[in-house]
Coordinates of C-alpha atoms and ligand atoms in Angstrom, one line a residue:
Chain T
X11 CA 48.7 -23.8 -25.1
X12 CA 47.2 -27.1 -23.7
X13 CA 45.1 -27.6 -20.8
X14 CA 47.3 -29.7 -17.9
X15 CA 44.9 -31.3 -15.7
X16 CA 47.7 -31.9 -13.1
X17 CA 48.4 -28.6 -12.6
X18 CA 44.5 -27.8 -13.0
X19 CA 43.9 -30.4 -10.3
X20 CA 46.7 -28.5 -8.0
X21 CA 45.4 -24.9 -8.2
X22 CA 42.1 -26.4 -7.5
X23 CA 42.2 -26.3 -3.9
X24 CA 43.4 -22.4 -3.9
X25 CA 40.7 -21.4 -6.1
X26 CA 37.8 -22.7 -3.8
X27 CA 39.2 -20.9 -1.1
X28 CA 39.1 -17.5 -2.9
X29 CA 36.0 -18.6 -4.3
X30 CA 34.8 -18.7 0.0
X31 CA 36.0 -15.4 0.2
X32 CA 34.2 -13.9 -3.1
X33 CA 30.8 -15.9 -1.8
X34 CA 31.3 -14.3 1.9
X35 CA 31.8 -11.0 0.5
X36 CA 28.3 -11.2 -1.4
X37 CA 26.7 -12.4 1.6
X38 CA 27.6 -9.7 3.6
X39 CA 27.4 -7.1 0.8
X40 CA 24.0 -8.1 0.5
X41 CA 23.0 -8.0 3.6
X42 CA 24.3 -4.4 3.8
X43 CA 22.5 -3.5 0.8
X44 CA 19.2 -5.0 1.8
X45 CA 19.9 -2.4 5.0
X46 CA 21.3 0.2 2.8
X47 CA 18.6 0.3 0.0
X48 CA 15.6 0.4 2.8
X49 CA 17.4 3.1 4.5
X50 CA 17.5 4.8 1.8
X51 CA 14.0 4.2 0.1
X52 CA 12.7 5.4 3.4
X53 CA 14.9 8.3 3.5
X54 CA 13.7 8.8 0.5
X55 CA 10.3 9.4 1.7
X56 CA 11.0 11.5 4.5
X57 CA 9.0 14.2 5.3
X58 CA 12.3 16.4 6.0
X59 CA 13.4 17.9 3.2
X60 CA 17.1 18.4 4.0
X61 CA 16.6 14.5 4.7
X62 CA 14.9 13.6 1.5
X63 CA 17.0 15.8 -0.8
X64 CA 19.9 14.4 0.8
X65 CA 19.5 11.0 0.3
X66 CA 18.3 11.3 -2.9
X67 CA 21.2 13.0 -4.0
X68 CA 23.7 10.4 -2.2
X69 CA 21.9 7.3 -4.2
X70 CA 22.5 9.6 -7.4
X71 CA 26.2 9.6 -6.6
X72 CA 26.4 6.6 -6.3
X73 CA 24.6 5.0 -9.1
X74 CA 26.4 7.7 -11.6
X75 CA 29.9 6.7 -10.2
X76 CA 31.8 3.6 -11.3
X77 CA 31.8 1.0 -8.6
X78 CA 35.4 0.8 -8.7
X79 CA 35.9 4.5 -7.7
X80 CA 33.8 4.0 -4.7
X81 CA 35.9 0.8 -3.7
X82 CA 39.6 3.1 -4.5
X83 CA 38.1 5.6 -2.2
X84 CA 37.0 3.4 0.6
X85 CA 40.7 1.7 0.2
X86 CA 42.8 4.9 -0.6
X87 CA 41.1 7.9 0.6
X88 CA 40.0 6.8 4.0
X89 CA 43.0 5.5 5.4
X90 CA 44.2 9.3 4.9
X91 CA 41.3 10.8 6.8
X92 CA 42.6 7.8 9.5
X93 CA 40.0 5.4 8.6
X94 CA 41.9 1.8 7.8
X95 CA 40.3 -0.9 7.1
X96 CA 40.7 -3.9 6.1
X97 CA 40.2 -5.1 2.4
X98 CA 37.8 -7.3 2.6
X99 CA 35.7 -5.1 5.1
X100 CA 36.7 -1.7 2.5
X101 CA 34.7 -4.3 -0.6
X102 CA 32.0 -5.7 1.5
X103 CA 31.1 -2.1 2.3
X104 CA 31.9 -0.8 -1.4
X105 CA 29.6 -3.7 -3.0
X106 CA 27.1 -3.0 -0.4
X107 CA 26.6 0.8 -1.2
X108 CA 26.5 0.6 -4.5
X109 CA 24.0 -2.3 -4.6
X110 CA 22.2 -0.9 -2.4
X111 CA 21.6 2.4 -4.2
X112 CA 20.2 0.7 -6.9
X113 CA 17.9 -1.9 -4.3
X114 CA 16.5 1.7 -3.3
X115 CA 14.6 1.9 -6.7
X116 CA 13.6 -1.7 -6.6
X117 CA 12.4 -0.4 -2.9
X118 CA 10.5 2.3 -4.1
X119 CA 8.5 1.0 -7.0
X120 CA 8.0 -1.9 -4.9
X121 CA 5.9 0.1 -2.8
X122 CA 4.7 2.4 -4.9
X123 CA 3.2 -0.8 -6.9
X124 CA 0.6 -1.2 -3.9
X125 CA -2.1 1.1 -4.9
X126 CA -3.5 4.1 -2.9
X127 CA -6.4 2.1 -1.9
X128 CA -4.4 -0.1 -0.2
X129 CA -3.4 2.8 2.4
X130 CA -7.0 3.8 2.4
X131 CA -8.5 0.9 3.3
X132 CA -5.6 0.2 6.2
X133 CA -6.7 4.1 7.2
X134 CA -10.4 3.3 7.2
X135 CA -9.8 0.2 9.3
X136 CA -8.0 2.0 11.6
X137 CA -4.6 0.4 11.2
X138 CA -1.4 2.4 12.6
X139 CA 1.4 3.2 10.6
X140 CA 3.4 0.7 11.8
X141 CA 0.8 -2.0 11.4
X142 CA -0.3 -0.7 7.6
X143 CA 3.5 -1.2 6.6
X144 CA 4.2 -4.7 8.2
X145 CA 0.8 -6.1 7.6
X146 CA -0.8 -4.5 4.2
X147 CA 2.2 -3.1 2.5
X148 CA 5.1 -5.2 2.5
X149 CA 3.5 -7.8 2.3
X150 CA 2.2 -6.7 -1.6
X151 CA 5.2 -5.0 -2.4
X152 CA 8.1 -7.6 -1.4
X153 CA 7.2 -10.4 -3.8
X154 CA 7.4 -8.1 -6.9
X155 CA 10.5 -6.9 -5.8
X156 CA 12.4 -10.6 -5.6
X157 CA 13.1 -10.9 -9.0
X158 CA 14.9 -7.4 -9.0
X159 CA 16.7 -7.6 -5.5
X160 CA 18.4 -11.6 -6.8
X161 CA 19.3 -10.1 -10.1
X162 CA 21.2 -7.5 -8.3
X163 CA 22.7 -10.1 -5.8
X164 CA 24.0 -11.8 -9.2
X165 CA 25.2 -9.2 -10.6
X166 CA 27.0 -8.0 -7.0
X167 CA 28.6 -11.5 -7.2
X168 CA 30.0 -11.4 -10.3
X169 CA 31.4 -7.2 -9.6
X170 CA 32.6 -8.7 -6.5
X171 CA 35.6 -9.9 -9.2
X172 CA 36.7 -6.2 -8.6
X173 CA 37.9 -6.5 -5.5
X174 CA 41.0 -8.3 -6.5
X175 CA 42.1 -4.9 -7.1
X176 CA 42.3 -4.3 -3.5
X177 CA 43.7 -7.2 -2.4
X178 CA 41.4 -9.0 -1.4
X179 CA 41.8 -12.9 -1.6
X180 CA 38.7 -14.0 -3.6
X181 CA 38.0 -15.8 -6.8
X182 CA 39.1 -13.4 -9.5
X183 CA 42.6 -12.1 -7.5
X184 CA 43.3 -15.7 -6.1
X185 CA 43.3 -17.4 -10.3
X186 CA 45.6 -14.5 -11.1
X187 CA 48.1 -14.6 -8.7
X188 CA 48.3 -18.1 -9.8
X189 CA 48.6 -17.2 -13.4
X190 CA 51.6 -14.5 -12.5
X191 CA 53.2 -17.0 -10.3
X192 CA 53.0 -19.9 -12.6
X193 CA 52.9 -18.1 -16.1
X194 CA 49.8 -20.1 -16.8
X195 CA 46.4 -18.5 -17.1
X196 CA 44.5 -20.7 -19.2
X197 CA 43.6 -23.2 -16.2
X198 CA 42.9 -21.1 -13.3
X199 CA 41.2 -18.3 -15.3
X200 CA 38.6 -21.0 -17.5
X201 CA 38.0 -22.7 -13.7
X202 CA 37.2 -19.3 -11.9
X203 CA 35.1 -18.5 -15.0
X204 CA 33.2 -21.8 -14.6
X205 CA 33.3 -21.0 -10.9
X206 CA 31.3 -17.9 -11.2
X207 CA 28.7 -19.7 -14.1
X208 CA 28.2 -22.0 -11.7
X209 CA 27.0 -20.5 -8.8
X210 CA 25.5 -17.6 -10.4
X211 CA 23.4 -20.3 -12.1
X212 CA 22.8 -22.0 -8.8
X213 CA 21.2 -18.3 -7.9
X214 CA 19.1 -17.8 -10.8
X215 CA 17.6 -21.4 -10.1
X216 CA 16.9 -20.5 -6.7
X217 CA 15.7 -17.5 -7.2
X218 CA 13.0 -19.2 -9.6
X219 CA 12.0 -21.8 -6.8
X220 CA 11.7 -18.6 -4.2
X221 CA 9.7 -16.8 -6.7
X222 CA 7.0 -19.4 -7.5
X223 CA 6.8 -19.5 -3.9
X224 CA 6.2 -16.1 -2.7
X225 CA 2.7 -16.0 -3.3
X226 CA 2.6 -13.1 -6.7
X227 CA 0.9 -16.1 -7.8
X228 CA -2.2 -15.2 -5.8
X229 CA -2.0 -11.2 -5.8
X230 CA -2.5 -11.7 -9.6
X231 CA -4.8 -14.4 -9.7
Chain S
X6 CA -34.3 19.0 14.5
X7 CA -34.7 16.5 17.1
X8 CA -33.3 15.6 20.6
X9 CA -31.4 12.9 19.5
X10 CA -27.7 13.1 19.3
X11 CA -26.3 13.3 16.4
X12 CA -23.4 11.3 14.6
X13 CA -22.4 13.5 12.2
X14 CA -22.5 17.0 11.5
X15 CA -20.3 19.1 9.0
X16 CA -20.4 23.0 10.1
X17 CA -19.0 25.4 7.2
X18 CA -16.8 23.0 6.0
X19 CA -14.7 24.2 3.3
X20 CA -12.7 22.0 1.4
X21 CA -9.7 23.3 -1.0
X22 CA -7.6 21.8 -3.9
X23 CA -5.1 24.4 -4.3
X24 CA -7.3 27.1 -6.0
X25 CA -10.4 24.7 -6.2
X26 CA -12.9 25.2 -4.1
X27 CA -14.6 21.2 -3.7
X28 CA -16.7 21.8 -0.3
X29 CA -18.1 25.2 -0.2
X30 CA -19.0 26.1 3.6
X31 CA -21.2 23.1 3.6
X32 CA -23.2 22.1 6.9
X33 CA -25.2 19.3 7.1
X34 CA -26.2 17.1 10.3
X35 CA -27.1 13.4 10.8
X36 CA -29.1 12.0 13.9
X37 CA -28.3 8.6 15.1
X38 CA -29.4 5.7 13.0
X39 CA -30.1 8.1 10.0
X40 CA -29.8 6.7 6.9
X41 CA -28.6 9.4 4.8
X42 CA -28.3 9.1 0.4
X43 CA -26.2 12.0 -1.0
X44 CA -26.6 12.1 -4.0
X45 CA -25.4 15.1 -7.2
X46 CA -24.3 15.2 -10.4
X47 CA -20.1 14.3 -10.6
X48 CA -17.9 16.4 -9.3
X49 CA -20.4 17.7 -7.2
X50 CA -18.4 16.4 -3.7
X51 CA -20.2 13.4 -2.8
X52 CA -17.1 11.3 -2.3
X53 CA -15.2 14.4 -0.6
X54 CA -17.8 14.6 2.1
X55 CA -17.2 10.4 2.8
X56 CA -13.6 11.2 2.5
X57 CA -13.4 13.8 5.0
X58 CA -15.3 11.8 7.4
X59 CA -12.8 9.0 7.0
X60 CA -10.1 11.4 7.8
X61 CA -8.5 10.4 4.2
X62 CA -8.8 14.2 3.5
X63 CA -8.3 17.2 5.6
X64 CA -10.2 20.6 5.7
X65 CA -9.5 23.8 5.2
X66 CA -12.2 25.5 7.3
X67 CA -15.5 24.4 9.6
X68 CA -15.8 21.9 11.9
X69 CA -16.7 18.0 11.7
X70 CA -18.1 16.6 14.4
X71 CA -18.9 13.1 15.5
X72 CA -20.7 11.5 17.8
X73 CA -20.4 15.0 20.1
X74 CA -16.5 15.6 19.5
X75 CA -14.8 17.7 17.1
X76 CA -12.9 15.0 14.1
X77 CA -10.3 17.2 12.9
X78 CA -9.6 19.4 16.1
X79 CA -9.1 18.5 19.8
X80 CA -10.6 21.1 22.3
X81 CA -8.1 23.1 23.5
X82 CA -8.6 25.6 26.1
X83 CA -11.7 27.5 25.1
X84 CA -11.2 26.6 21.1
X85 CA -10.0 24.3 19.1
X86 CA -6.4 22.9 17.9
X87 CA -5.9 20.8 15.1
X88 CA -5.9 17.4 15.4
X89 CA -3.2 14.9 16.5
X90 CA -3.0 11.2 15.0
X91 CA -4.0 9.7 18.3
X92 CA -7.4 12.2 18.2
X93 CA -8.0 11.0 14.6
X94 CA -6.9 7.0 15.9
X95 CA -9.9 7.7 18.9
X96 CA -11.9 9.0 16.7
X97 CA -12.0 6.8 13.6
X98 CA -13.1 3.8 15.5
X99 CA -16.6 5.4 15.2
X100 CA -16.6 5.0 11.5
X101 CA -16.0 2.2 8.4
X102 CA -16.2 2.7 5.0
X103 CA -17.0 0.7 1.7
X104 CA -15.1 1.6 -1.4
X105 CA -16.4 2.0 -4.8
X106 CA -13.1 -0.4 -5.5
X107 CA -13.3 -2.7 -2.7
X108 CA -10.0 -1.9 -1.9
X109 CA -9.9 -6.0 -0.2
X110 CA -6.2 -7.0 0.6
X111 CA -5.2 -9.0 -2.2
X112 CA -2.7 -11.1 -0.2
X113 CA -5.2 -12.2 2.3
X114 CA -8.4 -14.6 2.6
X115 CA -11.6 -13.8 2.1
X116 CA -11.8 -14.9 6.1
X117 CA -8.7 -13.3 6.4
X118 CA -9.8 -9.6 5.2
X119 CA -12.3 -9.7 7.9
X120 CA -10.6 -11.7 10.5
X121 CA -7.9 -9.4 10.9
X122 CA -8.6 -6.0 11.2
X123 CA -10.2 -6.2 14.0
X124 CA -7.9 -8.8 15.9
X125 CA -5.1 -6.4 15.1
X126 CA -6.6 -2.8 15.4
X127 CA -9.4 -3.8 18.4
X128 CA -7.4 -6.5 20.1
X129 CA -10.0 -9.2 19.8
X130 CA -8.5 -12.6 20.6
X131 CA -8.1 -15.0 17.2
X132 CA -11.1 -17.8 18.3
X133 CA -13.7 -14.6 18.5
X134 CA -12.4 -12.7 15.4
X135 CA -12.4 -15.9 13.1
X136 CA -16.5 -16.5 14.6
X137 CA -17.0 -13.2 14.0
X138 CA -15.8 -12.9 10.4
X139 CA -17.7 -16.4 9.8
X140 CA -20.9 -14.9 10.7
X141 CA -20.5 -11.8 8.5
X142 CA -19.6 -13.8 5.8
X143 CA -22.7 -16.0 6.0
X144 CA -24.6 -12.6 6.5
X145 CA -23.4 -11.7 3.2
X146 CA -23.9 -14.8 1.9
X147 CA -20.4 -15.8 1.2
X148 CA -20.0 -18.3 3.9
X149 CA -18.3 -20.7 1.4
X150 CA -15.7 -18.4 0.6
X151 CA -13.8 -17.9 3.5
X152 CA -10.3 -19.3 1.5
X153 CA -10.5 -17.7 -1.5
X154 CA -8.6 -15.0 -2.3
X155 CA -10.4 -11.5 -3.3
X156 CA -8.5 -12.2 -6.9
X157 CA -11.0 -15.4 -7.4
X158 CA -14.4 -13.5 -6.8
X159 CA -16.4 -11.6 -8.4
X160 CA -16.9 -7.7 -8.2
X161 CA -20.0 -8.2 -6.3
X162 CA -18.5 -11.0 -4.1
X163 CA -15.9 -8.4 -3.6
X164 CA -17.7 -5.8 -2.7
X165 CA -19.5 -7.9 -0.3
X166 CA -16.5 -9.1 1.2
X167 CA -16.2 -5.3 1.6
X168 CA -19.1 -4.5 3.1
X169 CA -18.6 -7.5 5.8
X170 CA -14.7 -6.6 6.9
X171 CA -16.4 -2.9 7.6
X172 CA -18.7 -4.7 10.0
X173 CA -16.8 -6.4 11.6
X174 CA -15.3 -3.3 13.0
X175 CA -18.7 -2.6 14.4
X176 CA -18.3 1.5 13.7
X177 CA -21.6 3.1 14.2
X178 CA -21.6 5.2 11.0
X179 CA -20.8 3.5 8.2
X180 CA -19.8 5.7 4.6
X181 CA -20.6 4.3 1.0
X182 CA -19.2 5.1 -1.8
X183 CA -20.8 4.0 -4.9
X184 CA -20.7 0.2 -3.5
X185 CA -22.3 -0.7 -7.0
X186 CA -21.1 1.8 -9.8
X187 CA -18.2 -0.8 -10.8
X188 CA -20.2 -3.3 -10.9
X189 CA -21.9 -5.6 -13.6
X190 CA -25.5 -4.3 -14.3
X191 CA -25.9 -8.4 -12.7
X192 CA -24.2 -8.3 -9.7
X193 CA -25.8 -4.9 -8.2
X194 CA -29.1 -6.8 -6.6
X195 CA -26.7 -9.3 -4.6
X196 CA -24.8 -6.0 -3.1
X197 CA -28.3 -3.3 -2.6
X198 CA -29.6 -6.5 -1.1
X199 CA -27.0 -6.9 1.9
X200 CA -27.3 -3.0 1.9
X201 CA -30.8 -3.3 2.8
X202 CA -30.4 -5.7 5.3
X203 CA -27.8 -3.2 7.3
X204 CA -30.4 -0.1 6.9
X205 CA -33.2 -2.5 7.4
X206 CA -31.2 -3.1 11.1
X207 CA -31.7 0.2 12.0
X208 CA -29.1 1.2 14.7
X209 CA -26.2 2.1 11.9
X210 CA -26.0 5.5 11.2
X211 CA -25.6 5.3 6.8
X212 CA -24.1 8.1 4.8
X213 CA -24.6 6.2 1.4
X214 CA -23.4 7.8 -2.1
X215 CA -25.2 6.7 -4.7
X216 CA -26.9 6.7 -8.8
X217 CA -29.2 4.0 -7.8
X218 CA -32.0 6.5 -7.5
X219 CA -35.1 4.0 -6.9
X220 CA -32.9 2.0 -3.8
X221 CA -32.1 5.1 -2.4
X222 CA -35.4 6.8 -1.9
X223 CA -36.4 3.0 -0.7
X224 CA -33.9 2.8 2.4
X225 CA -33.0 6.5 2.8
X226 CA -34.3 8.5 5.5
X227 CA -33.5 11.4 3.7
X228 CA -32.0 12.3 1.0
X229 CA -29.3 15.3 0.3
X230 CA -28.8 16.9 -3.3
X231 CA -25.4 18.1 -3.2
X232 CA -24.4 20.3 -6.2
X233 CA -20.6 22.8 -6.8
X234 CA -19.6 21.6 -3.6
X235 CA -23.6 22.7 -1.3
X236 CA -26.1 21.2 0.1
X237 CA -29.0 22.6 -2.7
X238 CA -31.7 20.9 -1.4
X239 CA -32.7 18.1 1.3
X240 CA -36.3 16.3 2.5
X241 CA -37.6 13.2 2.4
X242 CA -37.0 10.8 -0.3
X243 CA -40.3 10.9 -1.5
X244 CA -40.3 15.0 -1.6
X245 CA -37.2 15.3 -2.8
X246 CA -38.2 12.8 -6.3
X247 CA -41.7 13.7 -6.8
X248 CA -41.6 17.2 -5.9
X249 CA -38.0 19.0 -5.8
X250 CA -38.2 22.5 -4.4
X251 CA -35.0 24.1 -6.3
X252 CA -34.8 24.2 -9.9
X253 CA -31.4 22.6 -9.7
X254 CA -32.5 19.8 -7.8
X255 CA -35.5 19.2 -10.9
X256 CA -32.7 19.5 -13.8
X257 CA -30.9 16.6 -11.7
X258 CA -33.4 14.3 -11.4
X259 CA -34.7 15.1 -15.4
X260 CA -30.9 14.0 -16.6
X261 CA -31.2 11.3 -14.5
X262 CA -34.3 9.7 -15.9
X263 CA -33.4 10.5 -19.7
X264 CA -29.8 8.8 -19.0
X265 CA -32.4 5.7 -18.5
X266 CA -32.3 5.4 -15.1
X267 CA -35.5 5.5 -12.2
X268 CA -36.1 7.1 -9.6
X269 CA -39.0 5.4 -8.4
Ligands
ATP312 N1 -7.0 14.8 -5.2 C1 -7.7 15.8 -5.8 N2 -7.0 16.8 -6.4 C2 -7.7 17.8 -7.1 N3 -9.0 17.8 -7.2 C3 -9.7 16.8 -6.7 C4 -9.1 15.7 -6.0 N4 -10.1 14.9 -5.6 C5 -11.2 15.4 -6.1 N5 -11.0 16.5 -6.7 C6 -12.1 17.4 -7.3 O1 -13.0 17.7 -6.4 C7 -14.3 17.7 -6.9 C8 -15.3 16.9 -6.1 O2 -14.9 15.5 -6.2 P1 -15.7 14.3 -5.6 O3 -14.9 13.1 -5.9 O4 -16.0 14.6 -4.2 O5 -17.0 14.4 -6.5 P2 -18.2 13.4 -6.5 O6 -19.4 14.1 -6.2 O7 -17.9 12.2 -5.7 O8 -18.2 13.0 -8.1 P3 -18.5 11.5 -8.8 O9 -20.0 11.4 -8.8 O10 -17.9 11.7 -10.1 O11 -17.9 10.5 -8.0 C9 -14.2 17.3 -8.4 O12 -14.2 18.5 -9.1 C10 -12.8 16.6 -8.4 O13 -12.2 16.9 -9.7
MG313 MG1 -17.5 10.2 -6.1

């Protein structure tokens, strides 16, 4: 098997348009699992009980379930309780769940890493709720929680490769439909593999710049 | 008693942890501008009494009452209900408190810490708050550190800091908890000093905590012994160290001054 950089050249074009796709479905997946994991963590919170147990035992689910039964339920099951959506939607919301489940925990230790003084002090100053979350909590407990939230968005990146199951016209299904069309592999695979090294080295690099910046430097001194 | 109205008074307040009894039907009362040193051997309640007043713990039974109104009930036809957050909101602008951690907002200024709370929680405009926090600051002799952050001072810088970002809420009764028990041995004169200055002021009302024995029989009024959760004894500073009535009060003191420390 030898690498043929005219046909490499010619798939090129195809790839980068699946690889759109894979980078628009981690946008938006990440989006909804910001969303999702703060609903969530909050939920989690709640003084309700029915509330608290409940969402509790939904982020359980779904971080003791394989990702890629949530996305064959989305895809399979819903259309049959007259739900259809389309593919892309049925991942976005599949990578966005499951993330998110696990963003909860980065959520809640997060804000359980701002001590109880914090609270106390806020309480003592007279703050409201609303002002002791947006001015004295989150403001401690986000830049901890960067690290963990961009190493899940990588990781959701490269998972997103499961949604070629489904159809979806990203990275991963685009390379293989032109390895079954063309009966060659080696090229698109070893450029949708460098592809997703690539960018997901991009993100860690980023993610070290935003970091550095986010001011843990001066809650630690 | 006299005339004067008082800022604080506790009336049978009983305090539970589950099964443990902390506050045992504990009254006490403190007039206007009384500066007040509990003091009592640990676990004795001290810090539960500050607590409650700072409505970071609730009671179980009694009253609290400040300034004239009930803290943890509203009046509610001819008795009392318990209270809602707005009563406690209303009513906690009468009080500030000083931590025995400094509890400063890490991710903030020194100027910051004492600019803020009361441009967001009083409304004061930005150009008055920022004046306002600079004066403090000078007043506790930190006027040079207005953009350092709490992580580059010292304890007692800190707990100065402290001490001015309760000011510059301008509550009338202002809590202490052990402001220098986490201290360096060093660094306590530079915090008892701006603690004198307040007392030395007069119109705060002080409820100060404290095992500096000789500072507070200097700026306290009075002085309560609290032991298992009472009020055993209470006078003058003076009567209290050289001539306790109750034998508890005597076995107090005695510890105290053969653990090293004075009371004079
Ligand atoms: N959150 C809590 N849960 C259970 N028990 C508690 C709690 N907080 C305080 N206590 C208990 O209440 C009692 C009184 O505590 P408090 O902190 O008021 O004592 P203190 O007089 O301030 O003592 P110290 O001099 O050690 O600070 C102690 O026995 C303590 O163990
Ligand atoms: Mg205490």
């Amino acid at each position: 098997m030898i690498w043929d950089w005219d046909f490499a050249l010619r798939i090129i074009p195809d790839i980068l348009r699946g690889l759109g796709t894979t980078v628009i479905a981690t946008f938006f997946g990440s989006l909804l699992a910001l969303a999702v994991g703060l609903v969530i963590a909050l939920a989690n919170r709640s003084d309700v009980t029915a509330v608290r147990r409940s969402s509790r035992g939904f982020a359980e689910f779904i971080r003791r379930t394989p990702l890629l039964v949530q996305l064959y339920f989305i895809y399979f099951v819903l259309p049959q309780a007259g739900v259809v959506l389309p593919p892309l939607l049925c991942g976005v919301i599949a990578l966005g769940l499951h993330t998110g489940a696990y963003l909860s925990e980065v959520y809640r230790a997060g804000i359980d890493g701002v001590p109880r003084g914090q609270w106390e002090a806020a309480r003592a100053l007279n703050y409201q709720q609303g002002q002791t979350w947006l001015k004295i909590i989150l403001p401690q407990a986000i830049p901890p929680m960067i690290p963990a939230i961009g190493n899940y968005i990588i990781l959701m990146f490269k998972d997103s490769a499961l949604l070629s199951i489904i159809a979806v016209p990203e990275l991963m299904s685009m390379s293989r439909n032109i390895g079954n069309d063309s009966y060659r592999y080696l090229e698109p695979l070893t450029i949708a593999a460098i592809l997703y090294l690539l960018l997901s080295g991009i993100a860690v690099l980023l993610l070290r710049i935003i970091e550095s910046r986010s001011g843990m430097a001066r809650l630690t001194g | 008693m006299s005339d004067r109205q008082l800022a604080v008074e506790f009336r049978g307040v009983s305090k539970l942890y589950g099964a443990l009894a902390v506050l045992k039907e504990l009254s006490l009362s403190v007039p206007q501008g009384e500066k007040i040193a509990l003091i009592g051997p640990s676990g004795s309640g001290k810090t539960t009494v500050l607590r409650i007043l700072m409505t970071l713990e609730t009671i179980q039974a009694g009253t609290v009452w400040v300034k004239g109104e009930p803290l943890w009930h509203m009046p509610k036809g001819d008795g009392l209900a318990p209270a809602t957050e707005t009563h406690l909101h209303a009513m906690r602008r009468h009080i500030g408190m000083v931590f025995q951690h400094f509890n400063l907002f890490p991710h903030m200024t020194v100027q910051e810490n004492v600019a803020r709370p009361p441009q967001i929680v009083l409304g004061v405009t930005s150009g008055e708050a920022e004046q306002r926090a600079q004066d403090l600051l000078r007043l506790v002799g930190l006027a040079q550190k207005g953009a350092s952050y709490p992580a580059q001072l010292s304890g007692g810088q800190k707990q100065r800091v402290a001490i001015a970002r309760a000011l510059a809420m301008q509550p009338a009764i202002m809590l202490f908890d052990e402001p220098t028990s986490a201290l360096d041995p060093e660094l306590v004169e530079e915090v008892l000093a701006v603690l004198r200055d307040i007392a030395l002021e007069g119109k705060t009302t002080m409820l100060l905590v404290t095992h500096e024995m000789s500072f507070a029989r200097e700026i306290s009024d009075r002085i309560l012994f609290l032991d298992g959760g009472a009020i055993v004894e209470e006078g003058p500073p003076d009567q209290i160290f050289s001539d306790p009535k109750e034998e508890r009060t005597r076995l107090f003191l005695k510890k105290i001054i053969a653990a090293g420390h004075r009371i004079d």
